[in-house]
Every structure is written in C-alpha cells, then in structure tokens.
Amino acid sequence: MQSANQSISVIVYAPALFDLGFRRNVVAGESLSLFAYLTGRGVACTLVDRFHRNAGAAPLLEHHELRDARIIVVHLWTSDAYGARLVEIVHELAAARAANPQLEVIAHGPLARSAAADLLSSGAVDVIVASSNSEPAILRRTAGTADLHAIEALLGAFLGTFASLSHVPVEYLPSGPNVVFSIRGSRGC
C-alpha cells in the first residue's frame, strides 16, 4: 500500500549559519534526524546540508530536486545567525520560490521562532513550527495546501520526540576527525 505522503516531495534544508571558520565540523543532527523521520513515514525526502562545511553541499538553487519539490523544511536553530546571515537565508528561500512557484516553506527552530514576524512578512516562509512543552506552536502567513498541512503535522510530531540519529542511512552520516553532531537536547553539541 502506497503512503499518501509519498506524493509529497520535501527538501530538508540545513542552511549554513556561520562563516566558514566557525563550527566547521558541526553536523546539523536535527536535520539528519528529521530527514530519517520523514523518510520513515513515506515522505520522498532530500537532505541539503549546507551547515556541515565538509559535506561540500551545493547551494540550494543548484539541487535538481528543487524543480519537483513541494515543500522545503528549513531548520533555523541558532539566534547567532540573526541579522545579515538570516537576510541571506531569506534571499536563498525567495530565490528557490522564484525558481519553483509551487514551493511552500516551513521554518522551525529557535531562530525561526524569534524571527517569525520577519520571516513571515518577507514572504519567504509560509509557516513557522516552533516546539514547546506541549503542542507545537504554529504561525502561518498563508492557509497552505493539504501537502503543507501533512508535513506540518509530521514536523509537529517529530518535535515532540527525541531527535534520534539511529535511522539515518549511513551514506548521510559525515565522518572524519572532530565531527560533532548537534541535536536538540544536547546543550549545543
């Protein structure tokens, strides 16, 4: 039996949040975990990890999966990137939307929550899903499609669980000296 989620093409996007010299060996474990979680629930997913410099990921616009994607889930986890870097990320997302007009964007993480008004008013993001102690808080700019609501619900459920890396396919796990996986609840790394 085919899952209804298989028709939804999602890009899980971990943007670069710092310059190249800072935290270069840190892997966005939360994005890896979300990728595994969505894939395990039948969602056609692509992981674009620009956060981990050693992965050498191409810019978002260069990924051929962008052409067919319906949704980008972008993880904005640190307020250290507030300001100029956040403006660059907004421009990246706006360019992705210009290249694919059917694209809807969900942002999550502490930076998404604290910059929600800016992200939503820019038009680059449709929905902010913020974790809380009980139900996830959802802030929206548009009503959104059924696909958006389906991924929003899965993200809300994911945020209510421990961010596990145990189901991440080995080919997505960066290796090398000094690699650190940063996940929710790890107090940084």
XYZ file of N, CA, C and O in Angstrom:
756
model
N 0.829 -1.172 0.000
C 0.000 0.000 0.000
C 0.882 1.247 0.000
O 1.798 1.378 0.795
N 0.628 2.177 -0.907
C 1.424 3.385 -1.021
C 0.928 4.436 -0.040
O -0.259 4.702 0.062
N 1.867 5.038 0.672
C 1.536 6.099 1.623
C 1.144 7.362 0.867
O 1.710 7.682 -0.172
N 0.161 8.097 1.408
C -0.235 9.371 0.802
C 0.920 10.353 0.839
O 1.011 11.255 0.007
N 1.844 10.152 1.779
C 2.985 11.055 1.901
C 3.998 10.889 0.778
O 4.809 11.775 0.547
N 3.980 9.749 0.066
C 4.956 9.511 -0.990
C 4.799 10.481 -2.150
O 5.728 10.686 -2.912
N 3.648 11.088 -2.292
C 3.451 12.034 -3.383
C 3.980 13.417 -3.029
O 4.038 14.298 -3.878
N 4.398 13.616 -1.778
C 4.913 14.906 -1.341
C 6.437 14.871 -1.412
O 7.069 14.056 -0.749
N 7.016 15.738 -2.209
C 8.467 15.823 -2.324
C 8.966 16.961 -1.428
O 8.586 18.117 -1.617
N 9.822 16.612 -0.467
C 10.272 17.559 0.547
C 11.796 17.676 0.518
O 12.498 16.666 0.388
N 12.273 18.905 0.665
C 13.698 19.140 0.890
C 13.853 19.562 2.346
O 13.223 20.522 2.791
N 14.651 18.810 3.097
C 15.015 19.196 4.456
C 16.310 19.984 4.303
O 17.323 19.449 3.850
N 16.249 21.260 4.667
C 17.353 22.180 4.397
C 17.990 22.675 5.682
O 17.324 23.264 6.529
N 19.290 22.409 5.811
C 20.085 22.924 6.923
C 21.026 23.970 6.332
O 22.075 23.630 5.792
N 20.634 25.245 6.382
C 21.488 26.270 5.772
C 22.749 26.522 6.585
O 22.797 26.246 7.785
N 23.766 27.038 5.912
C 24.970 27.473 6.617
C 24.579 28.637 7.508
O 23.957 29.589 7.050
N 24.890 28.555 8.784
C 24.501 29.601 9.721
C 25.679 30.438 10.201
O 25.494 31.474 10.817
N 26.889 29.987 9.932
C 28.085 30.688 10.387
C 29.042 30.832 9.224
O 28.899 30.169 8.204
N 30.085 31.646 9.420
C 31.093 31.751 8.374
C 31.917 30.464 8.345
O 31.800 29.610 9.215
N 32.745 30.329 7.341
C 33.460 29.070 7.127
C 34.437 28.698 8.237
O 34.773 27.541 8.390
N 34.891 29.650 9.013
C 35.880 29.341 10.027
C 35.319 28.916 11.366
O 36.040 28.460 12.231
N 34.014 29.049 11.554
C 33.422 28.799 12.862
C 32.554 27.550 12.806
O 31.709 27.423 11.936
N 32.758 26.638 13.718
C 31.974 25.400 13.825
C 31.976 24.588 12.528
O 30.967 24.018 12.140
N 33.088 24.515 11.879
C 33.158 23.853 10.579
C 32.916 22.346 10.638
O 32.566 21.754 9.644
N 33.115 21.713 11.771
C 32.941 20.263 11.862
C 31.644 19.869 12.563
O 31.482 18.718 12.937
N 30.731 20.818 12.740
C 29.461 20.523 13.395
C 28.442 20.124 12.334
O 28.284 20.778 11.316
N 27.748 19.019 12.576
C 26.734 18.494 11.669
C 25.356 18.806 12.240
O 25.130 18.654 13.439
N 24.441 19.239 11.402
C 23.072 19.546 11.828
C 22.323 18.241 12.076
O 21.557 17.770 11.241
N 22.557 17.657 13.232
C 21.951 16.367 13.566
C 20.440 16.412 13.575
O 19.770 15.432 13.242
N 19.872 17.552 13.956
C 18.411 17.702 13.963
C 17.843 17.523 12.552
O 16.832 16.868 12.352
N 18.512 18.092 11.556
C 18.052 17.957 10.166
C 18.223 16.525 9.670
O 17.363 15.997 8.972
N 19.335 15.894 10.045
C 19.533 14.479 9.702
C 18.428 13.622 10.311
O 17.863 12.740 9.660
N 18.122 13.888 11.565
C 17.095 13.127 12.261
C 15.714 13.359 11.636
O 14.944 12.410 11.443
N 15.390 14.614 11.300
C 14.110 14.917 10.648
C 14.021 14.235 9.297
O 12.984 13.674 8.931
N 15.118 14.242 8.549
C 15.174 13.562 7.256
C 14.826 12.076 7.420
O 13.988 11.538 6.704
N 15.445 11.419 8.396
C 15.176 9.994 8.638
C 13.731 9.790 9.092
O 13.068 8.840 8.674
N 13.237 10.683 9.934
C 11.866 10.586 10.445
C 10.853 10.689 9.301
O 9.932 9.867 9.196
N 11.014 11.690 8.447
C 10.075 11.867 7.326
C 10.169 10.720 6.329
O 9.151 10.203 5.862
N 11.394 10.309 6.017
C 11.590 9.194 5.084
C 10.941 7.929 5.631
O 10.297 7.180 4.895
N 11.075 7.703 6.927
C 10.477 6.536 7.572
C 8.958 6.557 7.559
O 8.317 5.535 7.769
N 8.391 7.707 7.303
C 6.933 7.836 7.215
C 6.451 7.971 5.773
O 5.340 8.401 5.509
N 7.320 7.590 4.845
C 6.928 7.518 3.441
C 7.034 8.809 2.654
O 6.570 8.881 1.526
N 7.655 9.826 3.216
C 7.807 11.095 2.502
C 9.043 11.015 1.612
O 10.114 10.580 2.059
N 8.896 11.423 0.357
C 10.041 11.491 -0.554
C 10.882 12.689 -0.149
O 10.473 13.834 -0.315
N 12.057 12.431 0.411
C 12.874 13.481 1.018
C 14.248 13.588 0.389
O 14.842 12.580 0.018
N 14.743 14.807 0.356
C 16.132 15.092 0.004
C 16.709 15.928 1.139
O 16.062 16.866 1.596
N 17.910 15.599 1.571
C 18.590 16.377 2.594
C 19.613 17.283 1.928
O 20.456 16.816 1.169
N 19.519 18.580 2.182
C 20.514 19.540 1.710
C 21.166 20.120 2.962
O 20.590 20.970 3.631
N 22.361 19.615 3.282
C 23.059 20.020 4.498
C 24.177 20.990 4.138
O 25.292 20.594 3.846
N 23.868 22.261 4.134
C 24.870 23.304 3.885
C 25.525 23.731 5.196
O 26.490 24.467 5.179
N 24.999 23.267 6.313
C 25.555 23.642 7.604
C 26.921 22.997 7.816
O 27.853 23.610 8.284
N 27.025 21.730 7.440
C 28.276 20.995 7.629
C 29.200 21.289 6.447
O 28.996 20.783 5.356
N 30.213 22.118 6.648
C 31.081 22.575 5.554
C 31.783 21.435 4.825
O 32.005 21.504 3.634
N 32.147 20.393 5.562
C 32.903 19.312 4.938
C 32.056 18.470 4.000
O 32.572 17.698 3.214
N 30.737 18.614 4.056
C 29.868 17.845 3.167
C 29.942 18.380 1.742
O 29.623 17.670 0.801
N 30.368 19.643 1.565
C 30.507 20.209 0.225
C 29.193 20.317 -0.521
O 29.170 20.224 -1.740
N 28.106 20.488 0.182
C 26.788 20.552 -0.465
C 26.684 21.775 -1.360
O 27.148 22.862 -1.014
N 26.082 21.582 -2.492
C 25.849 22.681 -3.433
C 24.800 23.624 -2.857
O 23.986 23.225 -2.027
N 24.801 24.881 -3.298
C 23.749 25.808 -2.868
C 22.369 25.266 -3.207
O 22.197 24.483 -4.151
N 21.389 25.695 -2.454
C 20.022 25.198 -2.605
C 19.542 25.263 -4.055
O 18.959 24.308 -4.565
N 19.786 26.367 -4.744
C 19.301 26.527 -6.118
C 19.926 25.550 -7.099
O 19.379 25.331 -8.172
N 21.060 24.968 -6.769
C 21.739 24.041 -7.667
C 21.258 22.595 -7.529
O 21.695 21.733 -8.284
N 20.376 22.331 -6.599
C 19.873 20.965 -6.412
C 18.726 20.700 -7.383
O 17.717 21.403 -7.363
N 18.890 19.678 -8.223
C 17.859 19.373 -9.226
C 16.536 18.972 -8.577
O 15.473 19.131 -9.175
N 16.581 18.494 -7.329
C 15.347 18.116 -6.630
C 14.438 19.315 -6.378
O 13.235 19.160 -6.194
N 15.003 20.501 -6.397
C 14.219 21.716 -6.166
C 13.116 21.872 -7.204
O 12.024 22.339 -6.909
N 13.396 21.433 -8.417
C 12.431 21.564 -9.522
C 11.102 20.869 -9.199
O 10.037 21.387 -9.522
N 11.156 19.711 -8.549
C 9.949 18.929 -8.280
C 9.476 19.014 -6.828
O 8.444 18.433 -6.488
N 10.217 19.693 -5.998
C 9.857 19.752 -4.584
C 8.564 20.521 -4.377
O 8.262 21.469 -5.098
N 7.811 20.107 -3.390
C 6.591 20.813 -2.993
C 6.850 21.652 -1.753
O 6.247 22.692 -1.574
N 7.749 21.165 -0.892
C 7.952 21.811 0.402
C 9.432 21.801 0.764
O 10.134 20.814 0.535
N 9.878 22.911 1.328
C 11.190 22.971 1.985
C 10.925 23.120 3.470
O 10.125 23.957 3.886
N 11.597 22.290 4.268
C 11.582 22.452 5.719
C 12.975 22.925 6.088
O 13.949 22.195 5.937
N 13.074 24.169 6.537
C 14.365 24.774 6.852
C 14.537 24.859 8.364
O 13.636 25.291 9.077
N 15.688 24.394 8.830
C 15.980 24.383 10.265
C 16.839 25.587 10.617
O 18.004 25.679 10.204
N 16.274 26.508 11.376
C 16.975 27.711 11.823
C 17.114 27.621 13.337
O 16.233 28.018 14.078
N 18.226 27.072 13.796
C 18.303 26.683 15.189
C 19.076 27.626 16.091
O 19.016 27.484 17.298
N 19.824 28.566 15.566
C 20.604 29.395 16.482
C 20.404 30.878 16.214
O 20.471 31.321 15.083
N 20.163 31.612 17.259
C 19.971 33.056 17.126
C 21.276 33.773 16.820
O 21.269 34.963 16.528
N 22.404 33.051 16.852
C 23.684 33.636 16.449
C 23.637 34.103 14.994
O 24.418 34.944 14.585
N 22.739 33.523 14.195
C 22.644 33.854 12.772
C 21.637 34.977 12.500
O 21.360 35.291 11.355
N 21.083 35.564 13.555
C 20.142 36.676 13.362
C 20.905 37.839 12.727
O 22.032 38.100 13.063
N 20.294 38.537 11.812
C 20.929 39.687 11.173
C 21.259 39.396 9.728
O 20.450 38.840 8.985
N 22.487 39.733 9.332
C 22.880 39.631 7.922
C 22.745 38.208 7.377
O 22.276 38.010 6.254
N 23.135 37.211 8.160
C 23.043 35.829 7.660
C 21.589 35.414 7.485
O 21.251 34.733 6.513
N 20.712 35.826 8.360
C 19.299 35.493 8.211
C 18.731 36.155 6.952
O 17.947 35.535 6.230
N 19.141 37.372 6.661
C 18.700 38.047 5.432
C 19.149 37.247 4.209
O 18.381 37.060 3.258
N 20.377 36.725 4.223
C 20.864 35.893 3.118
C 20.019 34.625 2.968
O 19.709 34.206 1.853
N 19.660 34.008 4.077
C 18.830 32.794 4.035
C 17.458 33.130 3.462
O 16.924 32.381 2.637
N 16.879 34.252 3.854
C 15.593 34.691 3.309
C 15.711 34.854 1.796
O 14.829 34.427 1.042
N 16.822 35.424 1.322
C 17.028 35.589 -0.124
C 17.179 34.236 -0.824
O 16.666 34.048 -1.935
N 17.872 33.283 -0.183
C 18.000 31.926 -0.735
C 16.615 31.284 -0.905
O 16.320 30.681 -1.936
N 15.798 31.413 0.130
C 14.457 30.819 0.081
C 13.578 31.521 -0.951
O 12.819 30.873 -1.675
N 13.689 32.842 -1.042
C 12.917 33.592 -2.040
C 13.336 33.197 -3.453
O 12.487 33.040 -4.341
N 14.628 32.995 -3.675
C 15.108 32.561 -4.991
C 14.599 31.153 -5.315
O 14.230 30.866 -6.462
N 14.567 30.284 -4.310
C 14.035 28.926 -4.522
C 12.561 28.999 -4.906
O 12.105 28.292 -5.805
N 11.816 29.874 -4.253
C 10.391 30.032 -4.567
C 10.201 30.614 -5.962
O 9.266 30.249 -6.661
N 11.087 31.514 -6.369
C 11.004 32.087 -7.723
C 11.287 31.009 -8.774
O 10.662 30.991 -9.831
N 12.216 30.099 -8.465
C 12.545 29.010 -9.390
C 11.457 27.943 -9.437
O 11.307 27.242 -10.435
N 10.693 27.818 -8.363
C 9.637 26.806 -8.275
C 8.428 27.437 -7.584
O 8.309 27.378 -6.359
N 7.522 28.050 -8.351
C 6.392 28.779 -7.757
C 5.436 27.930 -6.915
O 4.705 28.476 -6.092
N 5.442 26.598 -7.080
C 4.553 25.751 -6.275
C 5.115 25.468 -4.889
O 4.442 24.902 -4.033
N 6.340 25.885 -4.637
C 7.047 25.585 -3.403
C 6.422 26.295 -2.199
O 6.068 27.461 -2.262
N 6.303 25.543 -1.099
C 5.880 26.106 0.183
C 7.024 25.867 1.165
O 7.738 24.876 1.064
N 7.189 26.801 2.111
C 8.341 26.740 3.020
C 7.867 26.747 4.468
O 7.080 27.600 4.880
N 8.392 25.767 5.222
C 8.177 25.674 6.667
C 9.527 25.932 7.330
O 10.528 25.316 6.954
N 9.555 26.806 8.312
C 10.774 27.028 9.090
C 10.530 26.555 10.515
O 9.422 26.674 11.039
N 11.564 26.000 11.121
C 11.462 25.603 12.531
C 12.786 25.839 13.221
O 13.817 26.010 12.575
N 12.735 25.891 14.545
C 13.916 26.117 15.352
C 13.814 27.439 16.100
O 12.965 28.275 15.787
N 14.677 27.624 17.093
C 14.619 28.839 17.913
C 14.753 30.139 17.115
O 14.074 31.116 17.405
N 15.634 30.166 16.112
C 15.768 31.379 15.303
C 14.502 31.632 14.501
O 14.054 32.778 14.379
N 13.888 30.580 13.970
C 12.626 30.747 13.232
C 11.567 31.347 14.137
O 10.808 32.231 13.720
N 11.518 30.880 15.370
C 10.526 31.395 16.321
C 10.796 32.855 16.669
O 9.894 33.687 16.662
N 12.042 33.190 16.960
C 12.342 34.566 17.368
C 12.271 35.544 16.206
O 11.980 36.717 16.415
N 12.483 35.075 14.989
C 12.420 35.947 13.809
C 11.133 35.722 13.018
O 11.052 36.092 11.844
N 10.134 35.126 13.634
C 8.902 34.746 12.927
C 8.272 35.906 12.173
O 7.906 35.752 10.995
N 8.131 37.055 12.799
C 7.491 38.195 12.128
C 8.262 38.584 10.867
O 7.659 38.820 9.810
N 9.592 38.620 10.965
C 10.416 38.972 9.806
C 10.319 37.915 8.707
O 10.203 38.247 7.525
N 10.395 36.646 9.088
C 10.342 35.565 8.103
C 9.000 35.523 7.382
O 8.941 35.369 6.164
N 7.919 35.646 8.145
C 6.588 35.579 7.542
C 6.305 36.812 6.686
O 5.778 36.693 5.578
N 6.673 37.997 7.152
C 6.389 39.214 6.378
C 7.248 39.315 5.124
O 6.870 39.973 4.163
N 8.402 38.630 5.101
C 9.261 38.653 3.915
C 8.632 37.886 2.752
O 9.011 38.086 1.606
N 7.710 36.979 3.068
C 7.105 36.140 2.043
C 7.935 34.919 1.686
O 7.526 34.104 0.865
N 9.103 34.767 2.302
C 9.965 33.628 2.000
C 9.543 32.368 2.740
O 9.907 31.268 2.351
N 8.755 32.533 3.804
C 8.332 31.412 4.636
C 6.813 31.467 4.790
O 6.245 32.533 4.990
N 6.173 30.297 4.670
C 4.719 30.219 4.823
C 4.296 29.913 6.251
O 3.273 30.396 6.713
N 5.075 29.060 6.914
C 4.682 28.566 8.231
C 5.917 28.469 9.120
O 6.989 28.061 8.673
N 5.737 28.828 10.398
C 6.753 28.596 11.426
C 6.169 27.544 12.361
O 5.056 27.701 12.860
N 6.909 26.469 12.589
C 6.505 25.463 13.567
C 7.542 25.513 14.676
O 8.724 25.253 14.444
N 7.094 25.904 15.856
C 8.005 26.044 16.991
C 7.656 25.008 18.047
O 6.486 24.819 18.368
N 8.663 24.347 18.553
C 8.409 23.357 19.589
C 8.118 24.061 20.904
O 8.541 25.182 21.138
N 7.366 23.389 21.726
C 7.048 23.894 23.052
C 6.959 22.698 23.987
O 7.207 21.572 23.586
N 6.567 22.938 25.215
C 6.479 21.844 26.176
C 5.297 20.925 25.922
O 5.276 19.807 26.393
N 4.295 21.395 25.198
C 3.131 20.545 24.929
C 2.902 20.454 23.424
O 3.567 19.708 22.739
N 1.980 21.216 22.908
C 1.693 21.230 21.477
C 2.641 22.190 20.767
O 2.963 23.243 21.293
N 3.078 21.863 19.543
C 3.915 22.820 18.829
C 3.104 24.065 18.463
O 1.915 23.967 18.153
N 3.748 25.213 18.554
C 3.105 26.461 18.147
C 3.254 26.596 16.642
O 4.327 26.353 16.089
N 2.173 26.960 15.969
C 2.194 27.101 14.516
C 1.765 28.518 14.167
O 0.696 28.966 14.562
N 2.642 29.216 13.461
C 2.362 30.563 12.990
C 2.347 30.500 11.468
O 3.243 29.945 10.863
N 1.338 31.087 10.845
C 1.267 30.962 9.388
C 0.990 32.288 8.707
O 0.343 33.157 9.245
N 1.504 32.361 7.477
C 1.291 33.506 6.610
C 0.167 33.221 5.628
O -0.570 34.107 5.250
N 0.063 31.979 5.202
C -0.949 31.572 4.226
C -1.715 30.370 4.757
O -1.247 29.687 5.671
N -2.872 30.108 4.157
C -3.652 28.935 4.565
C -2.897 27.654 4.248
O -2.910 26.703 5.022
N -2.202 27.603 3.119
C -1.400 26.443 2.750
C -2.213 25.325 2.125
O -3.433 25.276 2.217
N -1.500 24.419 1.496
C -2.106 23.274 0.821
C -2.226 22.092 1.777
O -1.677 22.110 2.878
N -2.908 21.066 1.321
C -3.016 19.833 2.115
C -1.642 19.220 2.343
O -1.362 18.686 3.424
N -0.755 19.292 1.341
C 0.606 18.774 1.498
C 1.339 19.510 2.613
O 2.015 18.900 3.435
N 1.203 20.828 2.639
C 1.842 21.627 3.676
C 1.339 21.212 5.059
O 2.128 21.013 5.981
N 0.044 21.028 5.177
C -0.531 20.631 6.468
C -0.063 19.238 6.882
O 0.171 18.994 8.071
N 0.093 18.342 5.926
C 0.564 16.985 6.235
C 1.993 17.022 6.783
O 2.300 16.386 7.797
N 2.865 17.787 6.137
C 4.258 17.873 6.594
C 4.336 18.654 7.904
O 5.108 18.307 8.808
N 3.537 19.676 8.025
C 3.450 20.455 9.267
C 3.093 19.538 10.444
O 3.688 19.613 11.518
N 2.117 18.646 10.239
C 1.702 17.712 11.293
C 2.827 16.734 11.629
O 3.083 16.446 12.806
N 3.523 16.226 10.604
C 4.644 15.318 10.855
C 5.771 16.031 11.594
O 6.379 15.472 12.513
N 6.043 17.278 11.221
C 7.079 18.049 11.904
C 6.692 18.283 13.362
O 7.520 18.145 14.264
N 5.420 18.618 13.603
C 4.952 18.796 14.976
C 5.129 17.540 15.806
O 5.572 17.590 16.954
N 4.815 16.386 15.217
C 5.001 15.110 15.923
C 6.484 14.844 16.163
O 6.877 14.388 17.246
N 7.317 15.127 15.177
C 8.764 14.935 15.310
C 9.324 15.789 16.444
O 10.136 15.325 17.240
N 8.873 17.034 16.539
C 9.382 17.940 17.565
C 8.993 17.491 18.970
O 9.616 17.907 19.938
N 7.996 16.619 19.068
C 7.590 16.093 20.362
C 8.355 14.850 20.764
O 8.069 14.249 21.794
N 9.344 14.439 19.960
C 10.114 13.228 20.242
C 11.583 13.578 20.440
O 12.018 14.687 20.157
N 12.331 12.597 20.876
C 13.785 12.726 20.955
C 14.346 12.689 19.537
O 13.925 11.880 18.724
N 15.288 13.549 19.231
C 15.884 13.610 17.887
C 16.903 12.483 17.733
O 18.068 12.638 18.045
N 16.441 11.357 17.246
C 17.290 10.181 17.116
C 18.038 10.183 15.787
O 17.506 10.587 14.763
N 19.265 9.716 15.819
C 20.055 9.548 14.590
C 20.170 8.080 14.197
O 20.829 7.757 13.223
N 19.510 7.190 14.929
C 19.692 5.762 14.705
C 19.158 5.278 13.361
O 19.604 4.252 12.871
N 18.223 5.992 12.739
C 17.664 5.530 11.468
C 18.187 6.303 10.263
O 17.702 6.148 9.158
N 19.208 7.136 10.480
C 19.790 7.886 9.372
C 20.633 6.921 8.534
O 21.496 6.219 9.075
N 20.389 6.867 7.215
C 21.212 5.995 6.370
C 22.699 6.361 6.477
O 23.052 7.538 6.536
N 23.554 5.359 6.504
C 24.986 5.551 6.698
C 25.571 6.539 5.691
O 26.428 7.351 6.042
N 25.086 6.516 4.456
C 25.656 7.407 3.438
C 25.416 8.889 3.741
O 26.061 9.758 3.173
N 24.499 9.189 4.650
C 24.228 10.575 5.026
C 24.994 11.005 6.275
O 24.922 12.165 6.668
N 25.690 10.090 6.893
C 26.428 10.414 8.115
C 27.851 10.830 7.774
O 28.656 9.989 7.381
N 28.162 12.105 7.906
C 29.537 12.542 7.664
C 30.470 11.895 8.676
O 30.088 11.639 9.813
N 31.669 11.630 8.234
C 32.646 11.062 9.150
C 33.935 11.846 8.992
O 34.098 12.626 8.079
N 34.818 11.620 9.890
C 36.099 12.304 9.835
C 36.492 12.775 11.212
O 35.717 12.684 12.167
N 37.700 13.296 11.310
C 38.165 13.738 12.623
C 37.376 14.945 13.122
O 37.000 15.821 12.345
N 37.072 14.933 14.397
C 36.451 16.067 15.084
C 35.032 16.402 14.635
O 34.566 17.514 14.841
N 34.317 15.472 14.010
C 32.934 15.732 13.615
C 32.050 15.667 14.853
O 32.152 14.742 15.654
N 31.204 16.665 15.006
C 30.289 16.753 16.138
C 28.870 16.852 15.592
O 28.609 17.642 14.690
N 27.953 16.034 16.114
C 26.553 16.085 15.722
C 25.795 16.912 16.747
O 25.769 16.571 17.921
N 25.174 17.983 16.299
C 24.406 18.845 17.190
C 22.931 18.465 17.060
O 22.371 18.508 15.971
N 22.333 18.048 18.177
C 20.921 17.676 18.160
C 20.199 18.341 19.335
O 20.833 18.764 20.297
N 18.885 18.425 19.201
C 18.054 19.018 20.244
C 18.295 18.297 21.569
O 18.395 17.094 21.650
N 18.395 19.067 22.615
C 18.600 18.486 23.938
C 20.044 18.208 24.263
O 20.359 17.750 25.346
N 20.963 18.511 23.328
C 22.364 18.210 23.589
C 23.104 19.372 24.223
O 24.288 19.291 24.467
N 22.406 20.460 24.471
C 23.004 21.675 25.035
C 24.123 22.188 24.144
O 25.193 22.552 24.582
N 23.884 22.164 22.838
C 24.861 22.683 21.881
C 25.447 21.573 21.050
O 25.265 21.554 19.860
N 26.145 20.654 21.625
C 26.731 19.546 20.874
C 26.911 18.367 21.802
O 27.017 18.497 22.963
